[in-house]
CSV table of C-alpha atoms in Angstrom, one decimal:
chain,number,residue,atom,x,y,z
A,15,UNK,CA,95.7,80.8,62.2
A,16,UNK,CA,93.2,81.9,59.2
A,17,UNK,CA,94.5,81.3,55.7
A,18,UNK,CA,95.0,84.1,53.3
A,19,UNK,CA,92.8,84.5,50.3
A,20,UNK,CA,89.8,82.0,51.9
A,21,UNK,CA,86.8,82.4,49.5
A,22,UNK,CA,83.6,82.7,51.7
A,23,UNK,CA,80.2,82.4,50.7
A,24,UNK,CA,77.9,85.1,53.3
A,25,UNK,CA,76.0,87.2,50.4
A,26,UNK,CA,75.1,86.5,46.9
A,27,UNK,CA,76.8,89.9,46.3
A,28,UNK,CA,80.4,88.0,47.5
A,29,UNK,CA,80.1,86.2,43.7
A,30,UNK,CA,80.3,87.8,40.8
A,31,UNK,CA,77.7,87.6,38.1
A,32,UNK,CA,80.7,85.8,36.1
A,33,UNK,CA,81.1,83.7,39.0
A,34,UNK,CA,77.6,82.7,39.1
A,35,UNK,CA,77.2,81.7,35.6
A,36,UNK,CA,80.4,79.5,35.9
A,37,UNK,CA,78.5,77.8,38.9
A,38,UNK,CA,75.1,77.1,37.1
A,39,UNK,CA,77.5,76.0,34.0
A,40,UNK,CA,79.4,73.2,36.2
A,41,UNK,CA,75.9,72.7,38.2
A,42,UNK,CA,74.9,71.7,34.8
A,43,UNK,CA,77.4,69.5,33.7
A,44,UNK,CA,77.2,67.3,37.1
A,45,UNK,CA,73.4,67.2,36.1
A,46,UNK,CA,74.3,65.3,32.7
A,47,UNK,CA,77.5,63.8,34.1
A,48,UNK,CA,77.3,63.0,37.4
A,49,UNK,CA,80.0,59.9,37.7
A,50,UNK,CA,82.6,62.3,36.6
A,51,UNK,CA,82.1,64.0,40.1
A,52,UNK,CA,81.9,61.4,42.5
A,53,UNK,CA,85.4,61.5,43.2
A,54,UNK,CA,86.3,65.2,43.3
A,55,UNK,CA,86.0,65.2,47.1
A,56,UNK,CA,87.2,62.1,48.5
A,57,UNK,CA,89.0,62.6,51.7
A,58,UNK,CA,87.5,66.1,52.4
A,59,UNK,CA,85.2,66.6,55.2
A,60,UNK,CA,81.9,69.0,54.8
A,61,UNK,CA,80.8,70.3,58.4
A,62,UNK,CA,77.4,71.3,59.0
A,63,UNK,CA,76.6,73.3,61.5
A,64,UNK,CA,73.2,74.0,62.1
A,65,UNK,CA,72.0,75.9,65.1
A,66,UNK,CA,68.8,76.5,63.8
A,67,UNK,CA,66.7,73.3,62.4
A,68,UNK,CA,66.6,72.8,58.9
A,69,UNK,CA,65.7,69.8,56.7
A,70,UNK,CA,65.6,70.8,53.0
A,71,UNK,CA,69.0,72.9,53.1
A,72,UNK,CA,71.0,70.7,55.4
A,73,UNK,CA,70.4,67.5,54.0
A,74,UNK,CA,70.9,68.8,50.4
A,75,UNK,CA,74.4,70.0,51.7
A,76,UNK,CA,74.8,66.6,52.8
A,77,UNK,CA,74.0,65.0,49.8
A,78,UNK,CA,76.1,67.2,47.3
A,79,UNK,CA,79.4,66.4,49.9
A,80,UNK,CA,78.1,62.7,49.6
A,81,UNK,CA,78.0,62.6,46.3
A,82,UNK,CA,81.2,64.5,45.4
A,83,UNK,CA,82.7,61.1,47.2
A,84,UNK,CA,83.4,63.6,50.9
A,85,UNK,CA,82.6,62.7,53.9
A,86,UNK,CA,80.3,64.8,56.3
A,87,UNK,CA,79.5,65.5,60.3
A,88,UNK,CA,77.8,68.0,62.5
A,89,UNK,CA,74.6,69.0,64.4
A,90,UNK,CA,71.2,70.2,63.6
A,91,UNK,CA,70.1,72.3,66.5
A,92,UNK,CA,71.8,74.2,69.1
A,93,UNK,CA,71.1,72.2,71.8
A,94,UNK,CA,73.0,69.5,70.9
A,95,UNK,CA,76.3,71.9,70.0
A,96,UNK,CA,78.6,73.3,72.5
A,97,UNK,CA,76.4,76.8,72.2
A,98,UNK,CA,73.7,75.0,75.1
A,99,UNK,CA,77.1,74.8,77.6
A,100,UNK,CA,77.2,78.8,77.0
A,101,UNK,CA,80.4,78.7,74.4
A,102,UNK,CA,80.4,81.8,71.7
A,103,UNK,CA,80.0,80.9,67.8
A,104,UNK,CA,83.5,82.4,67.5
A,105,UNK,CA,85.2,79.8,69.4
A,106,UNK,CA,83.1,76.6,68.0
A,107,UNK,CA,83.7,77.6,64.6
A,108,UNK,CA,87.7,77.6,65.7
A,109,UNK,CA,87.2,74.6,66.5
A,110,UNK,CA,85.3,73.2,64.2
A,111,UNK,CA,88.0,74.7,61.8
A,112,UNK,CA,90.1,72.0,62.4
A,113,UNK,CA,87.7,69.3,62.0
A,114,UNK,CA,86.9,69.4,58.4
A,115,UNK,CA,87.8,71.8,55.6
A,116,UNK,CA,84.4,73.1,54.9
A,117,UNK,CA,81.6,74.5,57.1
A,118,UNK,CA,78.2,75.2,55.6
A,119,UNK,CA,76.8,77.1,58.7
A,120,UNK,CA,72.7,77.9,59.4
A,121,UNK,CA,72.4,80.3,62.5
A,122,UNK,CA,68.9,82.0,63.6
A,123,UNK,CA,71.0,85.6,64.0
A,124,UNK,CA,71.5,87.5,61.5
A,125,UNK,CA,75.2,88.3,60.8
A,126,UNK,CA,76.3,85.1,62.6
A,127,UNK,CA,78.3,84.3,59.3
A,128,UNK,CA,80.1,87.3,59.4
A,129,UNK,CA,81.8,86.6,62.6
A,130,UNK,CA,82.2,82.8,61.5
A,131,UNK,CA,84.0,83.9,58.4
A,132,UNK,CA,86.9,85.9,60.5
A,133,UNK,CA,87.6,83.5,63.0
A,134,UNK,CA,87.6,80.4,60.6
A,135,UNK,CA,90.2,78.9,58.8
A,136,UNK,CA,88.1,77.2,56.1
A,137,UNK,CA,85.7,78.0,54.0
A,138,UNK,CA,82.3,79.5,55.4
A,139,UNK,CA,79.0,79.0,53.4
A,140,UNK,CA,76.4,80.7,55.1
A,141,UNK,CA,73.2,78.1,54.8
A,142,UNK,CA,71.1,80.7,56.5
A,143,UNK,CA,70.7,83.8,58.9
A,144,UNK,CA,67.9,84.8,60.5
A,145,UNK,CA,65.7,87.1,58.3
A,146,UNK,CA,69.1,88.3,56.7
A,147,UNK,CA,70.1,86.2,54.0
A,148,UNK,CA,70.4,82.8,52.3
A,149,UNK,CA,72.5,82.7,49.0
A,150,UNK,CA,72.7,79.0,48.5
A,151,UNK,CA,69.2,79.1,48.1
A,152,UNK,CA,69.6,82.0,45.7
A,153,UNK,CA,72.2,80.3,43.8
A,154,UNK,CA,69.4,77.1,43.5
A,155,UNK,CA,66.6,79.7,42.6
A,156,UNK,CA,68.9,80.6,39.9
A,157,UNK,CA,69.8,77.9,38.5
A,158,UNK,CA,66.1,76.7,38.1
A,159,UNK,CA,65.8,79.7,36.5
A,160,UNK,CA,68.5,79.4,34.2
A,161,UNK,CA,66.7,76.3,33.2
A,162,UNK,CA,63.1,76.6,33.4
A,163,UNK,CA,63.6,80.0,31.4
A,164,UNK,CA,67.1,79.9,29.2
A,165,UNK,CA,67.8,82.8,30.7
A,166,UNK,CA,68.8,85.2,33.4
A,167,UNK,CA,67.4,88.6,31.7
A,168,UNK,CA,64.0,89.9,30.8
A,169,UNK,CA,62.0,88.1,33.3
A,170,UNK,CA,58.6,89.2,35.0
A,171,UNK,CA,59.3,88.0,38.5
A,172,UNK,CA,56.5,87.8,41.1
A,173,UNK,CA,57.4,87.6,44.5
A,174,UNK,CA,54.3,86.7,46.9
A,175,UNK,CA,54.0,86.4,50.3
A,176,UNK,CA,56.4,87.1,53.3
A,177,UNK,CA,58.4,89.9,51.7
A,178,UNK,CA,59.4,91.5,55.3
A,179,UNK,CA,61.4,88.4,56.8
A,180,UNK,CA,61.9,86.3,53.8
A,181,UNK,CA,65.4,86.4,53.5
A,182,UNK,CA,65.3,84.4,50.2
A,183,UNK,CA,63.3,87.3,48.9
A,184,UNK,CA,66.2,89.3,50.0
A,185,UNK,CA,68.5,87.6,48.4
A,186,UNK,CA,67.1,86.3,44.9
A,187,UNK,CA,65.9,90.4,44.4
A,188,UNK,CA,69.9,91.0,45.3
A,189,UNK,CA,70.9,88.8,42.9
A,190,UNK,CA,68.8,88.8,39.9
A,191,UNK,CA,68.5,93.2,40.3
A,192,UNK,CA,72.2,92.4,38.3
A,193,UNK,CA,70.5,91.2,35.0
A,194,UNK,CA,69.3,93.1,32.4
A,195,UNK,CA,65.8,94.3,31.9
A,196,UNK,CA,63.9,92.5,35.5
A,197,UNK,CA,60.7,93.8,36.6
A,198,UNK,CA,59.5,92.6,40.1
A,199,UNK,CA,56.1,92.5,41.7
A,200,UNK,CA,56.1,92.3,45.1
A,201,UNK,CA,52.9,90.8,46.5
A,202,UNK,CA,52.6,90.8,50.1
A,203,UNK,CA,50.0,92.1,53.2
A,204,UNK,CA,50.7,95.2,54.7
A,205,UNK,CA,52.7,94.4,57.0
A,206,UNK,CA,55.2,91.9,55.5
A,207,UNK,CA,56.0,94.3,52.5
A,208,UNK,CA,59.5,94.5,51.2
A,209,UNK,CA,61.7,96.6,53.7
A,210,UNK,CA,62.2,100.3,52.8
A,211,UNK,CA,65.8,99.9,52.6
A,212,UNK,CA,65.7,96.9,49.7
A,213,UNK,CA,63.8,98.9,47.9
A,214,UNK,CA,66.1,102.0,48.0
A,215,UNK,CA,69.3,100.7,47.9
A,216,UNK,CA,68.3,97.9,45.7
A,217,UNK,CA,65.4,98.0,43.7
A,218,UNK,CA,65.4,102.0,43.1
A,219,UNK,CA,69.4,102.4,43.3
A,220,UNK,CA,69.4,99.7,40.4
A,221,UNK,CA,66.8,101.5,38.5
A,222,UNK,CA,64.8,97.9,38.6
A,223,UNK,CA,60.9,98.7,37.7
A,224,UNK,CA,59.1,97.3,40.4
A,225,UNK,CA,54.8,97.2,41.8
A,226,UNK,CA,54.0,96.7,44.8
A,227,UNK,CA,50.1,95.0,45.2
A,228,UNK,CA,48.5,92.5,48.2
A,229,UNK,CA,46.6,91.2,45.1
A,230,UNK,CA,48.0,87.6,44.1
A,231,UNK,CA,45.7,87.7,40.8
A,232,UNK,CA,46.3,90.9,39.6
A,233,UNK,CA,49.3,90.7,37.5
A,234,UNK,CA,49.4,87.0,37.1
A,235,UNK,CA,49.2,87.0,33.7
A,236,UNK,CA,52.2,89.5,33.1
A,237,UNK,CA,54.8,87.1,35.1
A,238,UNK,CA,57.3,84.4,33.7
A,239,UNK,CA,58.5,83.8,37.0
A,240,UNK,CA,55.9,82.9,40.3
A,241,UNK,CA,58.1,83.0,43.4
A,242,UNK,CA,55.7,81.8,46.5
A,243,UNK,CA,56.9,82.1,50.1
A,244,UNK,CA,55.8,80.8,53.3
A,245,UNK,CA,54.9,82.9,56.4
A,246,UNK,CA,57.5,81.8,58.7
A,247,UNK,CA,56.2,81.3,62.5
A,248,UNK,CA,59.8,81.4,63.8
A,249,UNK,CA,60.1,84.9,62.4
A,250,UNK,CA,57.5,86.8,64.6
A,251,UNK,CA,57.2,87.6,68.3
A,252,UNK,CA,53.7,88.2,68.4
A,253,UNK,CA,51.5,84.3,67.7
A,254,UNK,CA,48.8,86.6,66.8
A,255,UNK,CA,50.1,88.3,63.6
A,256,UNK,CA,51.2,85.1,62.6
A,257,UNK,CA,47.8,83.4,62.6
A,258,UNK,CA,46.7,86.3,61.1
A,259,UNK,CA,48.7,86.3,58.0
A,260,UNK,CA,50.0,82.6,57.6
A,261,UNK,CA,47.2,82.1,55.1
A,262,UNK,CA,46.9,85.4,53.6
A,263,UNK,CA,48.0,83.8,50.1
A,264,UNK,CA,47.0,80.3,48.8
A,265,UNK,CA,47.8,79.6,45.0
A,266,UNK,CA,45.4,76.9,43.7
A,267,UNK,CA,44.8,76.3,40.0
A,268,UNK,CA,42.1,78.3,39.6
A,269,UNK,CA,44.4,81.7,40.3
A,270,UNK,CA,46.7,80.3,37.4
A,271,UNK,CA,44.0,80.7,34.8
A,272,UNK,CA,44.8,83.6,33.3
A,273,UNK,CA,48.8,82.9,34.2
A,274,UNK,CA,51.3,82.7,31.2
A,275,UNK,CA,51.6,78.6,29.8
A,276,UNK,CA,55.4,78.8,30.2
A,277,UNK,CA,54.9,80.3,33.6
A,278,UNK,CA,57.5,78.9,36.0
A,279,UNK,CA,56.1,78.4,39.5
A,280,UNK,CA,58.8,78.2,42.4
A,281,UNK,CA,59.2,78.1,46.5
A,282,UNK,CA,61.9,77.5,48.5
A,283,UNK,CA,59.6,75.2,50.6
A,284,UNK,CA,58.8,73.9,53.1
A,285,UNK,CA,54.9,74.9,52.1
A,286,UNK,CA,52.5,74.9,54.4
A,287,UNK,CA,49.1,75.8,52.8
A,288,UNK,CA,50.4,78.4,50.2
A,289,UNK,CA,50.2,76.3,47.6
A,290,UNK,CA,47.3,74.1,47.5
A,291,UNK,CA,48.6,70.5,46.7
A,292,UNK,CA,46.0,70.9,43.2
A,293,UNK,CA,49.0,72.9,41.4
A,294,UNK,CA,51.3,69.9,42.1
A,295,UNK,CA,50.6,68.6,38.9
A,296,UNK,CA,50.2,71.1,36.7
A,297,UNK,CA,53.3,71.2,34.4
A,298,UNK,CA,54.5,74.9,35.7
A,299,UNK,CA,54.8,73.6,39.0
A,300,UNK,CA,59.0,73.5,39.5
A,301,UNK,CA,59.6,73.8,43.1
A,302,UNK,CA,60.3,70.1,43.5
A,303,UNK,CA,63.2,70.2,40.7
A,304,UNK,CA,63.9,73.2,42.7
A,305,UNK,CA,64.8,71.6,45.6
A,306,UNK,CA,66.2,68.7,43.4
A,307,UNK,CA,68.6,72.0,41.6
A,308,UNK,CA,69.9,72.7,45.3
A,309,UNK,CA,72.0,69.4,45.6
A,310,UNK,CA,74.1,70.2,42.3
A,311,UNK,CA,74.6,73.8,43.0
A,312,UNK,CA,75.6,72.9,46.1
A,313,UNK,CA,78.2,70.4,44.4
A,314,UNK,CA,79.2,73.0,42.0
A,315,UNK,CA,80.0,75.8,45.0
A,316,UNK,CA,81.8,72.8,47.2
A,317,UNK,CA,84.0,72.3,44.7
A,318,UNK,CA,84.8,76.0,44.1
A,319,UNK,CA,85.4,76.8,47.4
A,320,UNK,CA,87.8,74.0,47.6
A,321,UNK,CA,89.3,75.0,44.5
A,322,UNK,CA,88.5,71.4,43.2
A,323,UNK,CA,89.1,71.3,39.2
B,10,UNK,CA,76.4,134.3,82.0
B,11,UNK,CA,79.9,134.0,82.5
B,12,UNK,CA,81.8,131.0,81.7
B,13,UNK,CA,85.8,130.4,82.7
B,14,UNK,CA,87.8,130.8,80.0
B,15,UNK,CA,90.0,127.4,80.1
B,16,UNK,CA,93.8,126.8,79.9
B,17,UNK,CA,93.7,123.5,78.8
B,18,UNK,CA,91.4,121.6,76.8
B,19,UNK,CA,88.6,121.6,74.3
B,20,UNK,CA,86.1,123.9,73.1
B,21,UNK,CA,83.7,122.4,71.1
B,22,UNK,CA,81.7,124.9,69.0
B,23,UNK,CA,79.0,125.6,66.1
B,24,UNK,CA,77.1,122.1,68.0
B,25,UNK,CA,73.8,122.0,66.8
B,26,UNK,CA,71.1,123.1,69.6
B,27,UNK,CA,70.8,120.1,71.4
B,28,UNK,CA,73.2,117.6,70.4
B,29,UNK,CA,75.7,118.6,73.2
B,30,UNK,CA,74.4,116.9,75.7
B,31,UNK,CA,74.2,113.9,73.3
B,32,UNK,CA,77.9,114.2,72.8
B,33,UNK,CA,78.3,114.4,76.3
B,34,UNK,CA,76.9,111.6,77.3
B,35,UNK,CA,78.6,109.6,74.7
B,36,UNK,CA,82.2,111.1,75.1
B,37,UNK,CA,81.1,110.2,78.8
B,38,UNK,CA,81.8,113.0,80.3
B,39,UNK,CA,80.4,112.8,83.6
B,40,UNK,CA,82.7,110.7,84.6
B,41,UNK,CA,86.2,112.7,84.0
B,42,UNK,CA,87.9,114.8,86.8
B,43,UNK,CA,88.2,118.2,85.2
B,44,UNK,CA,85.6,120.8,84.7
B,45,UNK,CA,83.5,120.5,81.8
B,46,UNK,CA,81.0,123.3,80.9
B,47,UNK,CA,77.9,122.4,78.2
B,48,UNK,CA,75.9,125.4,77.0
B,49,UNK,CA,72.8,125.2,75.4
B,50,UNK,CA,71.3,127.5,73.0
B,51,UNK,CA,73.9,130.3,72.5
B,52,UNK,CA,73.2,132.9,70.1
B,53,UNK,CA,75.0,132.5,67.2
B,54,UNK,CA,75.0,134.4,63.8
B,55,UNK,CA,74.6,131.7,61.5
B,56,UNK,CA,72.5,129.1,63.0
B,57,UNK,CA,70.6,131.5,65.5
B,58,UNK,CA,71.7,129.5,68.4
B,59,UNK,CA,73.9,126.4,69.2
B,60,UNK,CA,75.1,124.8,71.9
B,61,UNK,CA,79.3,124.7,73.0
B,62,UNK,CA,81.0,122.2,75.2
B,63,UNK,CA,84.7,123.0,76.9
B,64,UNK,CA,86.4,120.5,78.7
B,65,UNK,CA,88.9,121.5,80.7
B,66,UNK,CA,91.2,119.1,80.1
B,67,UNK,CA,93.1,118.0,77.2
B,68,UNK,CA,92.0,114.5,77.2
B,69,UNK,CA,91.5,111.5,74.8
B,70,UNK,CA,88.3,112.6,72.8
B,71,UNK,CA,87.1,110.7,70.3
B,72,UNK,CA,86.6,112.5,67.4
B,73,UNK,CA,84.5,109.7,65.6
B,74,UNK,CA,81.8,109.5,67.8
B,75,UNK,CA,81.8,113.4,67.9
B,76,UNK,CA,81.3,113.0,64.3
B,77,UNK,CA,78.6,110.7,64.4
B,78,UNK,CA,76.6,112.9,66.3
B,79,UNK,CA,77.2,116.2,64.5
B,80,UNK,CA,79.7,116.2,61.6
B,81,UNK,CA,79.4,120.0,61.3
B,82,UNK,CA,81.1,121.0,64.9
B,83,UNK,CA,84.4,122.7,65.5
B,84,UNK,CA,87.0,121.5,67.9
B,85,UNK,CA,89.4,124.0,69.0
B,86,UNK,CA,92.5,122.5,70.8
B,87,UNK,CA,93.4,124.5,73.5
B,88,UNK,CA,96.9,124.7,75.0
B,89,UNK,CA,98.2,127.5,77.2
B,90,UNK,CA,95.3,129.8,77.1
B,91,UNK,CA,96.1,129.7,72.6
B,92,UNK,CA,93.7,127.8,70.0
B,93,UNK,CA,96.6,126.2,68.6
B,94,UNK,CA,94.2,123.9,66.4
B,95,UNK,CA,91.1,124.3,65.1
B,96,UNK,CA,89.7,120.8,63.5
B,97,UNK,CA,87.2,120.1,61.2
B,98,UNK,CA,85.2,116.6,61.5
B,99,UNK,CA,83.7,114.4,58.5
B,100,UNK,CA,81.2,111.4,59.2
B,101,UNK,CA,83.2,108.3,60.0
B,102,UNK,CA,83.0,105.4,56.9
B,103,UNK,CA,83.3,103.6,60.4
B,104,UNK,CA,82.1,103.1,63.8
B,105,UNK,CA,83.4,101.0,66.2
B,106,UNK,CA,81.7,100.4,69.6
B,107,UNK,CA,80.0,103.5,69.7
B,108,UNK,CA,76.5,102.1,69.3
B,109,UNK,CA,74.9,98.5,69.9
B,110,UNK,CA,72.7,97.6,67.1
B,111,UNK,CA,69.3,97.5,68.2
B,112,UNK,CA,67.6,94.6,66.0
B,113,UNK,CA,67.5,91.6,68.6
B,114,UNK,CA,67.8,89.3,65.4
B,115,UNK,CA,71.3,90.1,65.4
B,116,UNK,CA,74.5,88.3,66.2
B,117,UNK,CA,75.5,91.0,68.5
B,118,UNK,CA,72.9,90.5,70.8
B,119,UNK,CA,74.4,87.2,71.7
B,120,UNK,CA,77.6,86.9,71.0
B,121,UNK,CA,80.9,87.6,73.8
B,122,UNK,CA,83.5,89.7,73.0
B,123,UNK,CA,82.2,90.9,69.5
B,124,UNK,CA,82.9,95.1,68.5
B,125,UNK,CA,79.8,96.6,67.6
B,126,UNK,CA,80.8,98.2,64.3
B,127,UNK,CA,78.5,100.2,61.7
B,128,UNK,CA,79.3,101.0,58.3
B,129,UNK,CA,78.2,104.0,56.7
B,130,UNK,CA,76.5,103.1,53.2
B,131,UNK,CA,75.0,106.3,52.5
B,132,UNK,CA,76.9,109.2,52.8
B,133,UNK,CA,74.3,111.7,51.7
B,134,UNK,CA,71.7,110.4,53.6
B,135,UNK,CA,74.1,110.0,56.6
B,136,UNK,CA,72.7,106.0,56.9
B,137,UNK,CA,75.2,103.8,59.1
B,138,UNK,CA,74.4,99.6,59.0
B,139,UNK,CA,75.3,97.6,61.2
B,140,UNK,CA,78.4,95.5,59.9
B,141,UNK,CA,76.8,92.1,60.9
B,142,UNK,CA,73.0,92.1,60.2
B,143,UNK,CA,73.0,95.7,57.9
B,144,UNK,CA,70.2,96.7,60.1
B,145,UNK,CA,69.6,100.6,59.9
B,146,UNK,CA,71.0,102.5,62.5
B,147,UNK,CA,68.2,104.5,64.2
B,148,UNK,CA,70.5,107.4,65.2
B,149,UNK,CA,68.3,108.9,68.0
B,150,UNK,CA,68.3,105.2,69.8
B,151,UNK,CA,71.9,104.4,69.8
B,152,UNK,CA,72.4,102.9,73.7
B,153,UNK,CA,76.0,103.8,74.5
């Protein structure tokens, strides 16, 4: 039977801003004092259930179970799950329920979280949806933020690329349209622009200044944050758009010229070519200590889902 | 044209020119045993003309998906040849399996045994999301 009072993690918007900063604080701490939480989870079992496949995100929920001294098991695609033999989320997740007292779930529909949440009787993290949403990634975005920049407010953030089905876009404009004084650009083609609905219930309800351009270089030098996005394949039905717009963007050094020195340059990666390997080295480069940031946030939102202390 | 007057039943008036088949079809209609009468464009004094729906039964109607499809209607509860109720609707916060969410994203498109449910998020604009994937509800493509 499902537990009262289960805390969940579907949407950003389930945390409070509070809640947030107490994540990026203990994310912090485990950063400078790791050894202090190898222990915190020994005997607990992560489960990671991905039906859709994923490196970056499932491994680094492996790692920060590993590390916090649990233990973990699961799948990474469908076809090796019970889903290929025709059995409905609802009832693996019921199962899986009893298997280990966390599931950190990736599913390619979009509100598959939702249903895992009520028929589960541990905590759900939602590690992906579709197009929909991805808040773990959000939580890593901010936390590089929160270090790259000091800060959470006044920021310049550019967004660039797949605006339409990147649901990290979705999610780190959710989040961050909560601090004070953010102004977005939103740099995409035509046809992968920022959906209508994000921008009126989020952007405009919010009274968030925001630009919309298809020019990467125009505002480059205004921005303290650079948020670059791959055009995901698995996102369209039609092979032809995709070809069509997967390398509509490339970043290279030369576009940084005029770009601010303290500019912080992100992606939730993988890349493919919208980064041209050149900007690796230049000091404003952060998405690899992005990906790094995911592991301890990770930590930080195991333990307070399992009410850990 | 002359229409029974009925004994028992609904008369749904002040519908919106047009939406009573719409209502109709998604009250199902077609498929009750009692006689049911749908009138389009009758002149009316405020509107200019509307469309009116008796049923000539007093079934189970649900007023929610009435609602749903035009919030401003009147149903008058008939009993014994007497209104005996006249009742105002207002757009359901909720929907449950009225409409099937239309993005194929969406975990509703797969999974068994799952309520389609909208929420409505904007009650000025009349916007409904669907609970799971908070796709938009295209109100003139709703399946049921």
């Amino acid at each position: 039977m499902k537990k009262e009072k289960i805390r969940n993690l579907i949407d950003i918007k389930d945390f409070s801003v509070k809640e947030i900063d107490e994540l990026i604080k203990v994310a912090n701490d485990i950063i400078t004092n790791r050894e202090k939480y190898s222990h915190k989870c020994d005997g607990k079992i992560l489960a990671t259930l991905f039906f859709e496949p994923s490196t970056r995100t499932r491994l680094s929920f492996e790692s920060a179970m590993l590390r916090l001294g649990g233990k973990v098991l699961g799948f990474s695609e469908a076809g090796s799950s019970s889903t290929a033999k025709g059995e409905t989320l609802g009832d693996t997740i019921e199962t899986v329920s009893g298997y280990a007292d966390i599931i950190a779930m990736r599913h390619p529909k979009e509100g598959a979280p939702v249903v895992a949440s009520k028929r589960a009787s541990v905590p759900i993290i939602n590690a992906g949806d579709g197009g929909h949403n991805h808040p773990t990634q959000t939580l890593t975005d901010l936390l590089t933020i929160s270090r790259e920049k000091k800060r959470l407010n006044n920021l310049t953030i550019g967004l660039c690329g797949d605006l339409k089905f990147g649901r990290t876009i979705h999610s780190i404009i959710s989040a961050m349209s909560r601090y004070d004084n953010i102004k977005f650009i939103l740099i995409s083609p035509d046809e992968l622009k920022l959906p209508d609905y994000t921008i009126t219930e989020v952007l405009e309800k919010n009274n968030i200044e925001y630009v919309e351009t298809n020019n990467l270089e125009e505002y480059m030098s205004d921005l303290d944050i650079l948020y670059m996005t791959r055009v995901q394949k698995e996102r369209f039905f039609n092979e032809a758009d995709y070809l069509r717009l997967k390398d509509y963007y490339i970043l290279d050094r030369k576009k940084l010229d005029n770009a601010k020195k303290d500019l912080c340059i992100m992606h939730p990666l993988p890349r493919v070519s919208e980064i041209n390997p050149d900007v690796d080295d230049d000091p404003r480069a952060k998405y690899f200590t992005q990906a790094h940031n995911g592991v301890y946030i990770r930590m930080a939102l195991i333990l307070k889902l399992l009410e850990v202390k | 044209m002359n229409i029974d007057t009925i004994e028992n039943g609904y008369v749904i008036d002040h519908i919106t020119s047009g939406n009573a088949i719409k209502i109709y079809r998604l009250l199902d209609l077609e498929n009750i045993e009692c006689q049911v009468a749908l009138i389009t464009n009758v002149k009316s004094k405020k509107t200019k003309t509307k469309d009116l729906l008796k049923i000539g039964k007093l079934i189970d109607i649900d007023l929610d998906k009435i609602a749903f499809i035009d919030p401003d209607v009147t149903v008058n509860v008939v009993k014994n040849n007497k209104i005996i109720k006249k009742q105002k609707l207002q757009l359901p916060e909720k929907l449950i399996n009225v409409c099937k969410c239309n993005n194929p994203r969406c975990i509703t498109s797969i999974e068994r045994n799952l309520d389609q449910v909208f929420n409505l998020t904007d009650k000025d604009k009349k916007i409904y999301r669907c609970h799971y994937c908070e796709t938009t509800l295209e109100k003139d493509k709703f399946l049921y």
